[in-house]
Coordinates of C-alpha atoms and ligand atoms in Angstrom, one line a residue:
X860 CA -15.5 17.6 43.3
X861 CA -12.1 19.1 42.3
X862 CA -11.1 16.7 39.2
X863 CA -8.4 16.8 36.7
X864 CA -11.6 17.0 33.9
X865 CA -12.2 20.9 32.4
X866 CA -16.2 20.3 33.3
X867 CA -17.6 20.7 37.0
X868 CA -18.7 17.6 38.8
X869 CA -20.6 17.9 41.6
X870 CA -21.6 15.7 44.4
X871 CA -23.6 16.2 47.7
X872 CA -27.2 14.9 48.9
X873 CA -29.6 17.6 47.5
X874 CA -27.6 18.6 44.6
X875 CA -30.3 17.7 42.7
X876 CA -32.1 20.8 43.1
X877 CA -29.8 22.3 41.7
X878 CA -29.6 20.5 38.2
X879 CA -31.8 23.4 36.4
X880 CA -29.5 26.3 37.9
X881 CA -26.3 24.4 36.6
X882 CA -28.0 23.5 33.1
X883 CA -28.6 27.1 32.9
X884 CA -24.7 28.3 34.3
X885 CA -23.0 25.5 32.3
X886 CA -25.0 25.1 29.4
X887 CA -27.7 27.6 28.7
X888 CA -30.0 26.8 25.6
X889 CA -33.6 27.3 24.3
X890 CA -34.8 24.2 25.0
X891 CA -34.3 21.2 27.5
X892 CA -34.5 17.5 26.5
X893 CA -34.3 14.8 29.4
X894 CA -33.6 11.8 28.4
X895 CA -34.2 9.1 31.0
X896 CA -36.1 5.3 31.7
X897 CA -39.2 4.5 32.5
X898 CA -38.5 3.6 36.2
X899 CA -35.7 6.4 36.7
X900 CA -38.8 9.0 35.4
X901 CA -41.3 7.2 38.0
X902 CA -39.0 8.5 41.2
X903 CA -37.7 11.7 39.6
X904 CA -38.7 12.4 36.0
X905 CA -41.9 15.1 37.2
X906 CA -39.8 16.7 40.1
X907 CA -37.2 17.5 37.5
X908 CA -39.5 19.4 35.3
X909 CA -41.2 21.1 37.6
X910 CA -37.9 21.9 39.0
X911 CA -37.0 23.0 35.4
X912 CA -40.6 24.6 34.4
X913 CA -40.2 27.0 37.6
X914 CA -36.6 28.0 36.6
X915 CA -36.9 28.7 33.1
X916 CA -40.3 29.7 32.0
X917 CA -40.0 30.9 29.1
X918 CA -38.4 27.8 27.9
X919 CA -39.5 24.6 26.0
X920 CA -38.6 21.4 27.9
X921 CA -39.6 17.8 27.6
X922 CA -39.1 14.6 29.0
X923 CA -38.3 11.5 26.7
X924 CA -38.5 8.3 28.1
X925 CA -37.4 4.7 27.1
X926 CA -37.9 1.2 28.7
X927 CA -35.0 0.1 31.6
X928 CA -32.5 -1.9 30.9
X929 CA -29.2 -2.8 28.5
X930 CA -31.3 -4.4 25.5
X931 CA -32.4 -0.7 24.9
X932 CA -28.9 0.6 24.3
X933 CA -29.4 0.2 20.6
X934 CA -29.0 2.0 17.1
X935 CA -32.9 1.8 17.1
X936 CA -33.3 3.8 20.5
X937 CA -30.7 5.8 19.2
X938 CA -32.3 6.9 16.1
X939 CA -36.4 6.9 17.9
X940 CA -34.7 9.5 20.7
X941 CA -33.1 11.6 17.7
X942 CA -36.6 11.4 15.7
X943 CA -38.5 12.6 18.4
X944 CA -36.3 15.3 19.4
X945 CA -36.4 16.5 16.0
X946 CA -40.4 16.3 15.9
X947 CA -40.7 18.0 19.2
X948 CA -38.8 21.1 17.3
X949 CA -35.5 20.9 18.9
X950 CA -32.5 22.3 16.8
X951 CA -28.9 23.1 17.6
X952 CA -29.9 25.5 20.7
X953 CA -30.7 22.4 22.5
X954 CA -29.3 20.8 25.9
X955 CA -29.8 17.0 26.6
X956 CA -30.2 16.5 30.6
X957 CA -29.0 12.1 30.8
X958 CA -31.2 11.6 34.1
X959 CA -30.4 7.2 34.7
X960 CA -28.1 4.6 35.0
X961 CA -24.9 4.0 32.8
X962 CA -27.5 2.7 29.8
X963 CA -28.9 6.3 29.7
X964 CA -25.8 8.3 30.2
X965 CA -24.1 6.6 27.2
X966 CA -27.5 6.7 25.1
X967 CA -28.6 10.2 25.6
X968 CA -24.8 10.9 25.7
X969 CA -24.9 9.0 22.2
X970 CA -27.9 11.2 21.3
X971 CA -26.0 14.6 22.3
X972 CA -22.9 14.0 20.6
X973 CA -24.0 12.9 16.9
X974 CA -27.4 15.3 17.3
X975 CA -26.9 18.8 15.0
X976 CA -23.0 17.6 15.3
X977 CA -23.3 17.8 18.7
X978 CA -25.1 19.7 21.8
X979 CA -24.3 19.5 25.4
X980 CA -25.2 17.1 28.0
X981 CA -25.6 17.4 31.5
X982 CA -25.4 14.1 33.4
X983 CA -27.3 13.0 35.9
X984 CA -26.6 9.4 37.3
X985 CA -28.9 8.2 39.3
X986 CA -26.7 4.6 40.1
X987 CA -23.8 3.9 42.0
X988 CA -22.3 2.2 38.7
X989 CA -23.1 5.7 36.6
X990 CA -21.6 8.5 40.0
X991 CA -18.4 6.8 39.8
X992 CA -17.7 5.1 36.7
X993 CA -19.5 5.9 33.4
X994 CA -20.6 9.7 33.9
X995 CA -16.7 10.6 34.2
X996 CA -15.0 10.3 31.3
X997 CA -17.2 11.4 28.0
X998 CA -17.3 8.2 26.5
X999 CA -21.0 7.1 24.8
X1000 CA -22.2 4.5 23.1
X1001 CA -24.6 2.1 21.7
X1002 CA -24.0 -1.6 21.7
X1003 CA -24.6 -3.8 18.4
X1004 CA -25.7 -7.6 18.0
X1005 CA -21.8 -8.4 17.6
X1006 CA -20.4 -6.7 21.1
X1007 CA -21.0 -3.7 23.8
X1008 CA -20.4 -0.6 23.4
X1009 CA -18.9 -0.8 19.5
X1010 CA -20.6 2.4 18.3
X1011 CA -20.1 5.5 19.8
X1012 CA -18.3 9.0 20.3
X1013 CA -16.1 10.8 22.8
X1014 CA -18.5 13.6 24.4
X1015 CA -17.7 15.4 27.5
X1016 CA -20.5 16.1 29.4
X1017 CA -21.2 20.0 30.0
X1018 CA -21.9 19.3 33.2
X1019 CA -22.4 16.4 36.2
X1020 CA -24.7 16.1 38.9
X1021 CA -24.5 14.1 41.4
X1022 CA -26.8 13.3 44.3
X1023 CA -26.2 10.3 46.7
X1024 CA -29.9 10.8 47.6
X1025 CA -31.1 9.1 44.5
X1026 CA -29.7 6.0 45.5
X1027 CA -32.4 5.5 48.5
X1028 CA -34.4 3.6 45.7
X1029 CA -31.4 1.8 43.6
X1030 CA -31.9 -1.9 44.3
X1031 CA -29.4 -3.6 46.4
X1032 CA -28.0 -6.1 43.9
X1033 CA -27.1 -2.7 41.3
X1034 CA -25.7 -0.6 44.4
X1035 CA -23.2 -3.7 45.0
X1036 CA -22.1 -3.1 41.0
X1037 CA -21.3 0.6 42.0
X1038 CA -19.1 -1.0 45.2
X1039 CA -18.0 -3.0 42.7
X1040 CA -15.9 -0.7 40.3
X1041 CA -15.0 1.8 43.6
X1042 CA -12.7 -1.3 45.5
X1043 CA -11.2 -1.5 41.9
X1044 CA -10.5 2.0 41.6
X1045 CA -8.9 1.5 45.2
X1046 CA -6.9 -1.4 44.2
X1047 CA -5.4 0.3 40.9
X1048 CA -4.4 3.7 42.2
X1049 CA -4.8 4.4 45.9
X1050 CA -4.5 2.0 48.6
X1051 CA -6.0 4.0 51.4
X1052 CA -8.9 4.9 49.3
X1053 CA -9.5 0.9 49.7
X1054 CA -9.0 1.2 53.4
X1055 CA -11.5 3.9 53.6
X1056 CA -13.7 1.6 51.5
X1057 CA -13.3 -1.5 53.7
X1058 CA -14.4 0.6 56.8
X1059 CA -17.3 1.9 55.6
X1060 CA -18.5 -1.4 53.8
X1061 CA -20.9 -2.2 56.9
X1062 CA -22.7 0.9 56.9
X1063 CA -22.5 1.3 52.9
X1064 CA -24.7 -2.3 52.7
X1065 CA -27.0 -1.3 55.6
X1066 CA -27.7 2.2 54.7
X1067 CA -26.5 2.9 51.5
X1068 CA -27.9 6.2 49.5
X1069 CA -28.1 7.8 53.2
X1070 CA -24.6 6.2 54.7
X1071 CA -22.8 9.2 55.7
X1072 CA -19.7 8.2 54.3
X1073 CA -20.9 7.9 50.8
X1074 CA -20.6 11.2 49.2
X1075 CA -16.6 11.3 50.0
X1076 CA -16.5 7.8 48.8
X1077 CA -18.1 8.9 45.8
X1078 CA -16.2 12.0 45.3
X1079 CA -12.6 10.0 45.9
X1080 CA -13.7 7.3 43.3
X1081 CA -14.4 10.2 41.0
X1082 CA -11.1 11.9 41.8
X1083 CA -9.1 8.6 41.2
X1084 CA -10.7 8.2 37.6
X1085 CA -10.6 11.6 36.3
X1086 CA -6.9 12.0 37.3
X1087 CA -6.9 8.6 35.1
X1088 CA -8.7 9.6 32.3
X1089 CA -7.3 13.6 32.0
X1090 CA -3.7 11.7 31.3
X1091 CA -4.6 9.8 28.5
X1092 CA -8.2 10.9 27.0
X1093 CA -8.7 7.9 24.4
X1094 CA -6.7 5.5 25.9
X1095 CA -4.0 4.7 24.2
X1096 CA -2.1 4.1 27.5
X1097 CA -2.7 4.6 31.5
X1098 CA -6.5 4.8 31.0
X1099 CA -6.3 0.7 30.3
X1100 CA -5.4 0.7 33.7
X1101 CA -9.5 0.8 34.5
X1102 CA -9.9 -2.3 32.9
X1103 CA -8.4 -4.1 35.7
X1104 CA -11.0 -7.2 36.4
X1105 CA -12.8 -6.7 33.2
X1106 CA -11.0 -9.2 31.1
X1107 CA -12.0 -11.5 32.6
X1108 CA -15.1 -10.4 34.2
X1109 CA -16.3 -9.8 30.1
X1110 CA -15.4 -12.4 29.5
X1111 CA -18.1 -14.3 31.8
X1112 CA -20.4 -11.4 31.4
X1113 CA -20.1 -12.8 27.9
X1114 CA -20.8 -16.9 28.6
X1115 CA -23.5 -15.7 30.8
X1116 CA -25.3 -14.0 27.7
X1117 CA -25.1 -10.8 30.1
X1118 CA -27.5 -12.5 32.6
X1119 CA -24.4 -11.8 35.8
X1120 CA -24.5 -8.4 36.8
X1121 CA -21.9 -6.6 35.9
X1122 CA -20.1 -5.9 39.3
X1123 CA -20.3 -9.7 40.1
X1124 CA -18.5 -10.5 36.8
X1125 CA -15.8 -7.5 37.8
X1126 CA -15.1 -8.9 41.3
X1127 CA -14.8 -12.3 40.1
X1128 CA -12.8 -10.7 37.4
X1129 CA -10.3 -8.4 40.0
X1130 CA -9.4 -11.6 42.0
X1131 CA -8.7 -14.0 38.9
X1132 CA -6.6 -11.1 37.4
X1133 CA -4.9 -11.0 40.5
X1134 CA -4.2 -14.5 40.7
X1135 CA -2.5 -14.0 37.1
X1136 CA -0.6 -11.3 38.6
X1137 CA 1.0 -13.3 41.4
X1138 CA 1.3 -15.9 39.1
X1139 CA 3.5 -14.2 36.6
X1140 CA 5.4 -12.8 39.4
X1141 CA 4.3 -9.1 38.4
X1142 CA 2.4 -8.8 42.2
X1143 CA 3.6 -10.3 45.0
X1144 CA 2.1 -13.0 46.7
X1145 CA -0.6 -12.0 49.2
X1146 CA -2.6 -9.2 46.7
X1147 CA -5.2 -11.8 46.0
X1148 CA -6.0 -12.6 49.6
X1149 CA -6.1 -8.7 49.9
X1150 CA -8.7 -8.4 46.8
X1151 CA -10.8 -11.5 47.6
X1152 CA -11.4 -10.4 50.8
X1153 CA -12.4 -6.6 49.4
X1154 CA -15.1 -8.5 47.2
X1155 CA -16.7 -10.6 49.8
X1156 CA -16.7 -7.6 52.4
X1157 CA -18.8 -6.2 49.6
X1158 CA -21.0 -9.2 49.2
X1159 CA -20.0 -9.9 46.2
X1160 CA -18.9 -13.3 44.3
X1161 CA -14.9 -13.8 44.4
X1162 CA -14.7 -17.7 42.6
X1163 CA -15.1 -18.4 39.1
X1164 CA -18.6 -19.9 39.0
X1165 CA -18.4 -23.5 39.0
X1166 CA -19.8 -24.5 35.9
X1167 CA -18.1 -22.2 34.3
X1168 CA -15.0 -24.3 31.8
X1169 CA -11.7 -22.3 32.6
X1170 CA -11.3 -23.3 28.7
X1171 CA -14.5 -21.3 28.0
X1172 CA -13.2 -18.7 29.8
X1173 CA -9.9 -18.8 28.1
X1174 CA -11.1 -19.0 24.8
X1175 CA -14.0 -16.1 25.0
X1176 CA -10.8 -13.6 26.9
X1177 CA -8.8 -14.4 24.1
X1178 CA -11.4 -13.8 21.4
X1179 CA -10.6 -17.4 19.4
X1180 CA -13.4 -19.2 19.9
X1181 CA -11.1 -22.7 19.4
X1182 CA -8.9 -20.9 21.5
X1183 CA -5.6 -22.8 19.8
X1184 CA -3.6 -19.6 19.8
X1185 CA -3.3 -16.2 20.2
X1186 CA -2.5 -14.1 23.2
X1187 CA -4.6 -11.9 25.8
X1188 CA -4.0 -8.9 27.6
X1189 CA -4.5 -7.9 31.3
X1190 CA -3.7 -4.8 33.5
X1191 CA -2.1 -5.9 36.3
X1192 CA -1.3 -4.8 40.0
X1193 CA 2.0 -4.4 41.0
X1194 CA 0.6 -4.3 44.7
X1195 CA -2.7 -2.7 46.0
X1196 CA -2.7 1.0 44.9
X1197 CA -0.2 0.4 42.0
X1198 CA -0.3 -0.8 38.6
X1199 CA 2.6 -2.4 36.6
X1200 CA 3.6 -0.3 33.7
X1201 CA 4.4 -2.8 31.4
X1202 CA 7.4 -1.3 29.8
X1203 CA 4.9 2.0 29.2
X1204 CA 2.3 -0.2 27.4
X1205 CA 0.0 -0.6 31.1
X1206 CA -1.2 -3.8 29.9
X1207 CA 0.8 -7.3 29.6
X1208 CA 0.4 -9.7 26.8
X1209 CA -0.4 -13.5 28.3
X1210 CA -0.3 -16.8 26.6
X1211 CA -3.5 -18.9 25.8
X1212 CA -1.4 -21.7 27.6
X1213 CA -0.3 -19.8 30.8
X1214 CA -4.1 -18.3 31.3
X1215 CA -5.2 -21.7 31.0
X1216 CA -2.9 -23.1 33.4
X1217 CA -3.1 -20.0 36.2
X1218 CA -6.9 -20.2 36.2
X1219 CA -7.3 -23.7 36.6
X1220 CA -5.1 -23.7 39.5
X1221 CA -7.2 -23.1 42.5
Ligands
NAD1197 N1 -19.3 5.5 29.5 C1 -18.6 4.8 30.3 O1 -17.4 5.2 30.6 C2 -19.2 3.6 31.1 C3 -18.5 3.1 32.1 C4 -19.0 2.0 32.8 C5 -20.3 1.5 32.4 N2 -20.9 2.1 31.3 C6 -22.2 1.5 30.9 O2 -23.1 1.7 31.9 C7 -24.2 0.7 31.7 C8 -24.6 0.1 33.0 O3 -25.1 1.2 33.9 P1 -25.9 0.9 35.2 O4 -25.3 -0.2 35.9 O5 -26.1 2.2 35.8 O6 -27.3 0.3 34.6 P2 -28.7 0.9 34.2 O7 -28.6 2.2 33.6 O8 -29.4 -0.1 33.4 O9 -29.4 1.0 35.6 C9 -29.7 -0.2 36.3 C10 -31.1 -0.3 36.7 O10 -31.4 0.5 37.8 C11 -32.6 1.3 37.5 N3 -32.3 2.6 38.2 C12 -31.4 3.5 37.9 N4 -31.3 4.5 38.8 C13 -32.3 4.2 39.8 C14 -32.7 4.8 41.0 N5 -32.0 5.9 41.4 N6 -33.7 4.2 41.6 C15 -34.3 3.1 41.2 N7 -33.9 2.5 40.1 C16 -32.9 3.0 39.4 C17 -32.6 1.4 36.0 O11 -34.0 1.7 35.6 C18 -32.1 0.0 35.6 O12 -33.2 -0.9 35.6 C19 -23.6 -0.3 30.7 O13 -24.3 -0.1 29.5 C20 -22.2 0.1 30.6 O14 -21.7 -0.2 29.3 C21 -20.4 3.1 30.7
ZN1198 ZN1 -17.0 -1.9 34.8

């Protein structure tokens, strides 16, 4: 993939056969830790080290595995991974392979950046989610008992592999989240990446790691956030522009004790945010048809479920749980393909009362 980032990403079915010659072009070292879960290892933890044992074999390498899933993105795994690499003998000539999901590319991402000050990582996402959303951009983290993602470093990978292969055994429902965040990378910066999304949907939901059209798809997804994130690194400005739907889509992750995947709660987040936009005049009318319609080609849930209290919702966007006052703050669409710069700040500041009022309109 030609990116704006300064590390090569690379995407094609089969490319991951060629994760041991990149670790050893991009980030030679003594010894190899992969990180990865117990049912990411299952499909592809034993081809990888044999894949690494026959390319380097005079090297250590090991494979560390945790249980699946977002409870394990903790301090505790944190500090068990660092522990064992340190027993196992690995020191600052060391390179972390992340082979899972967004929960192991921002642990063992976590891991590489605070272990010895830092070693390199190699990514390699095995979910939709991960290819086109959290293996670009060197964030990491752990969450904590009071929020996501509240500890954790900036750490460019060395490296990332891609291989649309690896999704033949992702399950349907966590293939849909990776749809999920791609339409929204469509609707924020490039409308006819969204076309090119809508026509494939079909094929994307019948065949998915094998649809032909997929490692494009992948690669423009990529393209549209690196571009994003190579402007404004820690997001101070543009890079808000990626949090399109995930106001309030956190916010219902968050009333549904993280039980709603997370590319449900972004669609349903994209077409409330867009209702706010028309609503507030900043889109013109018509974007929310456009969205709503993205989502549901995509199978996924467009309406605010309905036992869900818009006053809930309110509150938990605007962080005051008696939600009396205060202010939240949304990227908006000017149109498909374009967000509203906001006077340079990307992100618009809404009142309690008017969020209230927009989201109970239906
Ligand atoms: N760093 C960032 O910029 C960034 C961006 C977006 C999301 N994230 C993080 O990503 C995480 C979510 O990532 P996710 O949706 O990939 O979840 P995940 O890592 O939990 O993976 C989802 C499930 O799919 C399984 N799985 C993964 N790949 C598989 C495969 N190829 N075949 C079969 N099963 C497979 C996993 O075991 C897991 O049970 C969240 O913690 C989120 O905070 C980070
Ligand atoms: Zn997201």
């Amino acid at each position: 993939v030609s990116s704006a980032l300064s590390y090569p990403i690379l995407c094609a079915p089969g490319a991951f056969a060629q994760v041991a010659q990149i670790v050893g072009d991009q980030a030679p070292a003594h010894r190899i830790v992969v990180i990865s879960d117990e049912a990411v290892a299952a499909h592809y933890g034993a081809a990888l080290m044999a894949q690494l044992a026959a390319a380097f074999p005079s090297k250590a390498a090991t494979l560390l595995t945790i249980p699946p899933g977002e409870q394990e993105k903790t301090r505790a795994r944190w500090g068990e991974l660092t522990d064992r690499l340190l027993a196992w003998g690995a020191g600052r000539d060391t390179t972390i392979i992340a082979l899972g999901g967004g929960v192991i590319g921002d642990l063992a991402g976590f891991v590489a950046a605070t272990f010895m000050r830092g070693v390199p990582v190699v990514q390699v996402p095995t979910t939709l989610l991960a290819m086109v959303d959290a293996s670009v951009g060197g964030k990491t983290a752990v969450d904590t008992p009071m929020g996501k993602n509240l500890v954790g470093a900036f750490h460019d990978p060395a490296a990332v592999v891609m291989d649309p292969a690896l999704l033949g055994t992702l399950s349907l429902s966590h293939f849909r989240t990776g749809l999920a965040e791609m339409l929204k990378h469509g609707i924020i910066a490039d409308s006819a990446y969204l076309d090119a999304m809508l026509a494939a949907l079909p094929s994307l939901l019948a065949d998915r790691g094998r649809a032909q059209a997929l490692p494009a798809l992948i690669e423009g997804s990529v393209r549209i956030k690196s571009a994003v994130v190579a402007e404004d690194h820690r997001e101070g400005g543009r890079r808000q522009i990626l949090n399109f739907g995930h106001t309030i889509g956190h916010a219902i992750e968050k009333l549904r004790h993280y039980a709603m995947l997370h590319g449900d709660a972004v669609a349903i987040g994209m077409v409330a945010e867009s209702r706010i936009a028309e609503a507030l005049g900043v889109a013109a009318p018509g974007l929310t048809t456009v969205v709503r319609a993205a989502v549901e080609a995509a199978g996924l849930p467009s309406g605010i479920p309905a036992d869900l209290a818009v006053d809930a919702i309110v509150a938990e966007t605007v962080g005051d749980k008696k939600a009396r006052a205060g202010t939240a703050h949304f990227a908006l669409p000017n149109a498909v393909g374009s967000m509203d710069e906001a006077g340079g700040r990307w992100s618009l500041p809404v009142s309690i009362e008017s969020l209230g009022r927009i989201l109970s309109e239906s």
